[in-house]
């Protein structure tokens, strides 16, 4: 009889331990569950709106992309960006955070557009007077197009402008905070992370562009690239969200490289009856096909790729919980469904 009691006592302890372990594991998994946000490109109105309508329940912030700059160095929204803003504000302002992203693209009628214009950025932040005017212009646009927060996506920052750019971030945050608006900042992988950044804003690092218009075929992000980026980010005094890119590119044997959305890539696979493979160094999908006598190689990130990148980063460091997707507009059905399965609560 004593042995029976001993057996039951041990069993109860073991079961209690298992239950406690399972509860702890469940709690850790819930705490580490990724949270998603997304950028809304102004050049794809219809598909962007459709993508959000079908995946909004899995998203936190909707980032209207965005505000460009005119000949007077003033930010403005294109007609399409205005429509995207209106739709998001009218339909999602009670359930989502609506952000307006400012991009240092110089867009002047009759002149070639300059993307990520470093000379424009220099003019905007070069001294206290220039920064104040720029901040006033940002505030004016948020009054015309109400949002919950402002996002700054300024790239190709000249080394000599870095200090003034960081001053601008601090000064803008102070003004936005007084107005009850959140502030968000996008940084490229090459940003000098050893430079202290002001407390207050939320920061996002772009984890993509490994392959693209500038290179031969390959994935937008690889595991080696992610390893290197995480090491760089540890130099910073700030915590970061991480941005991953949907879609991809197709490379001809010669000629112009073409960007592909996820939806375009999957339609291309179907129409050419191409066999797909999954790259071990990135988990991206790639395939070869021919069209009008030309051979192509295409790479893109599907929902499984995106999930793998997120899991990879979180297994490296569980502190990374928030991920931003570039971009809505042309998402594949699988990507839309995958986004919708996430929890949009903080």
PDB file of N, CA, C and O in Angstrom, residues 123-155:
ATOM      1  N   UNK A 123      19.171  70.260 -47.035  1.00  0.00           N
ATOM      2  CA  UNK A 123      18.471  71.544 -46.923  1.00  0.00           C
ATOM      3  C   UNK A 123      17.453  71.525 -45.786  1.00  0.00           C
ATOM      4  O   UNK A 123      17.235  72.536 -45.121  1.00  0.00           O
ATOM      5  N   UNK A 124      16.839  70.365 -45.549  1.00  0.00           N
ATOM      6  CA  UNK A 124      15.786  70.274 -44.531  1.00  0.00           C
ATOM      7  C   UNK A 124      16.319  70.322 -43.105  1.00  0.00           C
ATOM      8  O   UNK A 124      15.613  70.764 -42.189  1.00  0.00           O
ATOM      9  N   UNK A 125      17.563  69.864 -42.888  1.00  0.00           N
ATOM     10  CA  UNK A 125      18.060  69.729 -41.510  1.00  0.00           C
ATOM     11  C   UNK A 125      19.339  70.505 -41.237  1.00  0.00           C
ATOM     12  O   UNK A 125      19.907  70.405 -40.149  1.00  0.00           O
ATOM     13  N   UNK A 126      19.805  71.310 -42.183  1.00  0.00           N
ATOM     14  CA  UNK A 126      21.158  71.876 -42.110  1.00  0.00           C
ATOM     15  C   UNK A 126      21.405  72.788 -40.922  1.00  0.00           C
ATOM     16  O   UNK A 126      22.531  72.914 -40.437  1.00  0.00           O
ATOM     17  N   UNK A 127      20.352  73.472 -40.434  1.00  0.00           N
ATOM     18  CA  UNK A 127      20.521  74.341 -39.270  1.00  0.00           C
ATOM     19  C   UNK A 127      19.193  74.444 -38.532  1.00  0.00           C
ATOM     20  O   UNK A 127      18.169  73.905 -38.976  1.00  0.00           O
ATOM     21  N   UNK A 128      19.207  75.134 -37.400  1.00  0.00           N
ATOM     22  CA  UNK A 128      18.012  75.223 -36.554  1.00  0.00           C
ATOM     23  C   UNK A 128      16.833  75.837 -37.291  1.00  0.00           C
ATOM     24  O   UNK A 128      15.684  75.380 -37.164  1.00  0.00           O
ATOM     25  N   UNK A 129      17.093  76.875 -38.069  1.00  0.00           N
ATOM     26  CA  UNK A 129      16.016  77.547 -38.801  1.00  0.00           C
ATOM     27  C   UNK A 129      15.379  76.613 -39.837  1.00  0.00           C
ATOM     28  O   UNK A 129      14.153  76.546 -39.966  1.00  0.00           O
ATOM     29  N   UNK A 130      16.228  75.887 -40.572  1.00  0.00           N
ATOM     30  CA  UNK A 130      15.723  74.947 -41.587  1.00  0.00           C
ATOM     31  C   UNK A 130      14.910  73.832 -40.928  1.00  0.00           C
ATOM     32  O   UNK A 130      13.841  73.445 -41.433  1.00  0.00           O
ATOM     33  N   UNK A 131      15.396  73.322 -39.798  1.00  0.00           N
ATOM     34  CA  UNK A 131      14.679  72.241 -39.118  1.00  0.00           C
ATOM     35  C   UNK A 131      13.335  72.717 -38.589  1.00  0.00           C
ATOM     36  O   UNK A 131      12.334  71.999 -38.683  1.00  0.00           O
ATOM     37  N   UNK A 132      13.288  73.925 -38.058  1.00  0.00           N
ATOM     38  CA  UNK A 132      12.021  74.452 -37.552  1.00  0.00           C
ATOM     39  C   UNK A 132      11.002  74.590 -38.677  1.00  0.00           C
ATOM     40  O   UNK A 132       9.824  74.239 -38.514  1.00  0.00           O
ATOM     41  N   UNK A 133      11.447  75.115 -39.827  1.00  0.00           N
ATOM     42  CA  UNK A 133      10.529  75.253 -40.960  1.00  0.00           C
ATOM     43  C   UNK A 133      10.017  73.890 -41.413  1.00  0.00           C
ATOM     44  O   UNK A 133       8.823  73.714 -41.688  1.00  0.00           O
ATOM     45  N   UNK A 134      10.932  72.927 -41.472  1.00  0.00           N
ATOM     46  CA  UNK A 134      10.537  71.586 -41.891  1.00  0.00           C
ATOM     47  C   UNK A 134       9.536  70.977 -40.916  1.00  0.00           C
ATOM     48  O   UNK A 134       8.528  70.378 -41.330  1.00  0.00           O
ATOM     49  N   UNK A 135       9.775  71.122 -39.646  1.00  0.00           N
ATOM     50  CA  UNK A 135       8.850  70.598 -38.633  1.00  0.00           C
ATOM     51  C   UNK A 135       7.499  71.282 -38.739  1.00  0.00           C
ATOM     52  O   UNK A 135       6.444  70.634 -38.662  1.00  0.00           O
ATOM     53  N   UNK A 136       7.488  72.581 -38.956  1.00  0.00           N
ATOM     54  CA  UNK A 136       6.227  73.308 -39.139  1.00  0.00           C
ATOM     55  C   UNK A 136       5.463  72.770 -40.350  1.00  0.00           C
ATOM     56  O   UNK A 136       4.227  72.644 -40.316  1.00  0.00           O
ATOM     57  N   UNK A 137       6.184  72.464 -41.421  1.00  0.00           N
ATOM     58  CA  UNK A 137       5.545  71.915 -42.621  1.00  0.00           C
ATOM     59  C   UNK A 137       4.951  70.532 -42.360  1.00  0.00           C
ATOM     60  O   UNK A 137       3.867  70.198 -42.863  1.00  0.00           O
ATOM     61  N   UNK A 138       5.662  69.723 -41.576  1.00  0.00           N
ATOM     62  CA  UNK A 138       5.150  68.395 -41.225  1.00  0.00           C
ATOM     63  C   UNK A 138       3.864  68.520 -40.426  1.00  0.00           C
ATOM     64  O   UNK A 138       2.862  67.836 -40.704  1.00  0.00           O
ATOM     65  N   UNK A 139       3.878  69.410 -39.445  1.00  0.00           N
ATOM     66  CA  UNK A 139       2.686  69.603 -38.607  1.00  0.00           C
ATOM     67  C   UNK A 139       1.517  70.093 -39.448  1.00  0.00           C
ATOM     68  O   UNK A 139       0.370  69.641 -39.281  1.00  0.00           O
ATOM     69  N   UNK A 140       1.775  71.001 -40.366  1.00  0.00           N
ATOM     70  CA  UNK A 140       0.710  71.532 -41.228  1.00  0.00           C
ATOM     71  C   UNK A 140       0.052  70.414 -42.031  1.00  0.00           C
ATOM     72  O   UNK A 140      -1.178  70.393 -42.217  1.00  0.00           O
ATOM     73  N   UNK A 141       0.864  69.462 -42.512  1.00  0.00           N
ATOM     74  CA  UNK A 141       0.296  68.366 -43.311  1.00  0.00           C
ATOM     75  C   UNK A 141      -0.531  67.419 -42.442  1.00  0.00           C
ATOM     76  O   UNK A 141      -1.562  66.906 -42.888  1.00  0.00           O
ATOM     77  N   UNK A 142      -0.110  67.212 -41.188  1.00  0.00           N
ATOM     78  CA  UNK A 142      -0.894  66.341 -40.301  1.00  0.00           C
ATOM     79  C   UNK A 142      -2.202  67.002 -39.881  1.00  0.00           C
ATOM     80  O   UNK A 142      -3.154  66.314 -39.509  1.00  0.00           O
ATOM     81  N   UNK A 143      -2.247  68.318 -39.929  1.00  0.00           N
ATOM     82  CA  UNK A 143      -3.499  69.016 -39.636  1.00  0.00           C
ATOM     83  C   UNK A 143      -4.470  68.899 -40.809  1.00  0.00           C
ATOM     84  O   UNK A 143      -5.688  68.835 -40.628  1.00  0.00           O
ATOM     85  N   UNK A 144      -3.912  68.863 -42.008  1.00  0.00           N
ATOM     86  CA  UNK A 144      -4.741  68.710 -43.204  1.00  0.00           C
ATOM     87  C   UNK A 144      -5.197  67.266 -43.378  1.00  0.00           C
ATOM     88  O   UNK A 144      -6.325  67.002 -43.817  1.00  0.00           O
ATOM     89  N   UNK A 145      -4.318  66.332 -43.027  1.00  0.00           N
ATOM     90  CA  UNK A 145      -4.632  64.903 -43.135  1.00  0.00           C
ATOM     91  C   UNK A 145      -4.418  64.262 -41.768  1.00  0.00           C
ATOM     92  O   UNK A 145      -3.305  63.814 -41.443  1.00  0.00           O
ATOM     93  N   UNK A 146      -5.456  64.218 -40.931  1.00  0.00           N
ATOM     94  CA  UNK A 146      -5.309  63.749 -39.541  1.00  0.00           C
ATOM     95  C   UNK A 146      -4.782  62.313 -39.458  1.00  0.00           C
ATOM     96  O   UNK A 146      -5.224  61.426 -40.186  1.00  0.00           O
ATOM     97  N   UNK A 147      -3.826  62.117 -38.564  1.00  0.00           N
ATOM     98  CA  UNK A 147      -3.226  60.803 -38.339  1.00  0.00           C
ATOM     99  C   UNK A 147      -2.934  60.641 -36.856  1.00  0.00           C
ATOM    100  O   UNK A 147      -3.010  61.598 -36.079  1.00  0.00           O
ATOM    101  N   UNK A 148      -2.568  59.414 -36.486  1.00  0.00           N
ATOM    102  CA  UNK A 148      -2.184  59.138 -35.099  1.00  0.00           C
ATOM    103  C   UNK A 148      -0.696  59.351 -34.869  1.00  0.00           C
ATOM    104  O   UNK A 148      -0.260  59.491 -33.731  1.00  0.00           O
ATOM    105  N   UNK A 149       0.061  59.341 -35.957  1.00  0.00           N
ATOM    106  CA  UNK A 149       1.490  59.498 -35.798  1.00  0.00           C
ATOM    107  C   UNK A 149       2.188  59.814 -37.103  1.00  0.00           C
ATOM    108  O   UNK A 149       1.616  59.696 -38.189  1.00  0.00           O
ATOM    109  N   UNK A 150       3.447  60.215 -36.979  1.00  0.00           N
ATOM    110  CA  UNK A 150       4.290  60.588 -38.116  1.00  0.00           C
ATOM    111  C   UNK A 150       5.454  59.609 -38.194  1.00  0.00           C
ATOM    112  O   UNK A 150       6.047  59.258 -37.163  1.00  0.00           O
ATOM    113  N   UNK A 151       5.779  59.188 -39.404  1.00  0.00           N
ATOM    114  CA  UNK A 151       6.932  58.329 -39.614  1.00  0.00           C
ATOM    115  C   UNK A 151       7.908  59.021 -40.555  1.00  0.00           C
ATOM    116  O   UNK A 151       7.513  59.566 -41.595  1.00  0.00           O
ATOM    117  N   UNK A 152       9.187  59.000 -40.197  1.00  0.00           N
ATOM    118  CA  UNK A 152      10.238  59.614 -41.003  1.00  0.00           C
ATOM    119  C   UNK A 152      11.061  58.509 -41.663  1.00  0.00           C
ATOM    120  O   UNK A 152      11.683  57.685 -40.983  1.00  0.00           O
ATOM    121  N   UNK A 153      11.042  58.487 -42.990  1.00  0.00           N
ATOM    122  CA  UNK A 153      11.833  57.519 -43.753  1.00  0.00           C
ATOM    123  C   UNK A 153      12.773  58.302 -44.673  1.00  0.00           C
ATOM    124  O   UNK A 153      12.533  58.422 -45.872  1.00  0.00           O
ATOM    125  N   UNK A 154      13.840  58.841 -44.085  1.00  0.00           N
ATOM    126  CA  UNK A 154      14.830  59.614 -44.843  1.00  0.00           C
ATOM    127  C   UNK A 154      16.080  58.756 -45.005  1.00  0.00           C
ATOM    128  O   UNK A 154      16.667  58.305 -44.018  1.00  0.00           O
ATOM    129  N   UNK A 155      16.476  58.562 -46.252  1.00  0.00           N
ATOM    130  CA  UNK A 155      17.605  57.688 -46.546  1.00  0.00           C
ATOM    131  C   UNK A 155      18.702  58.439 -47.290  1.00  0.00           C
ATOM    132  O   UNK A 155      18.529  59.583 -47.688  1.00  0.00           O
TER     133      UNK A 155
END
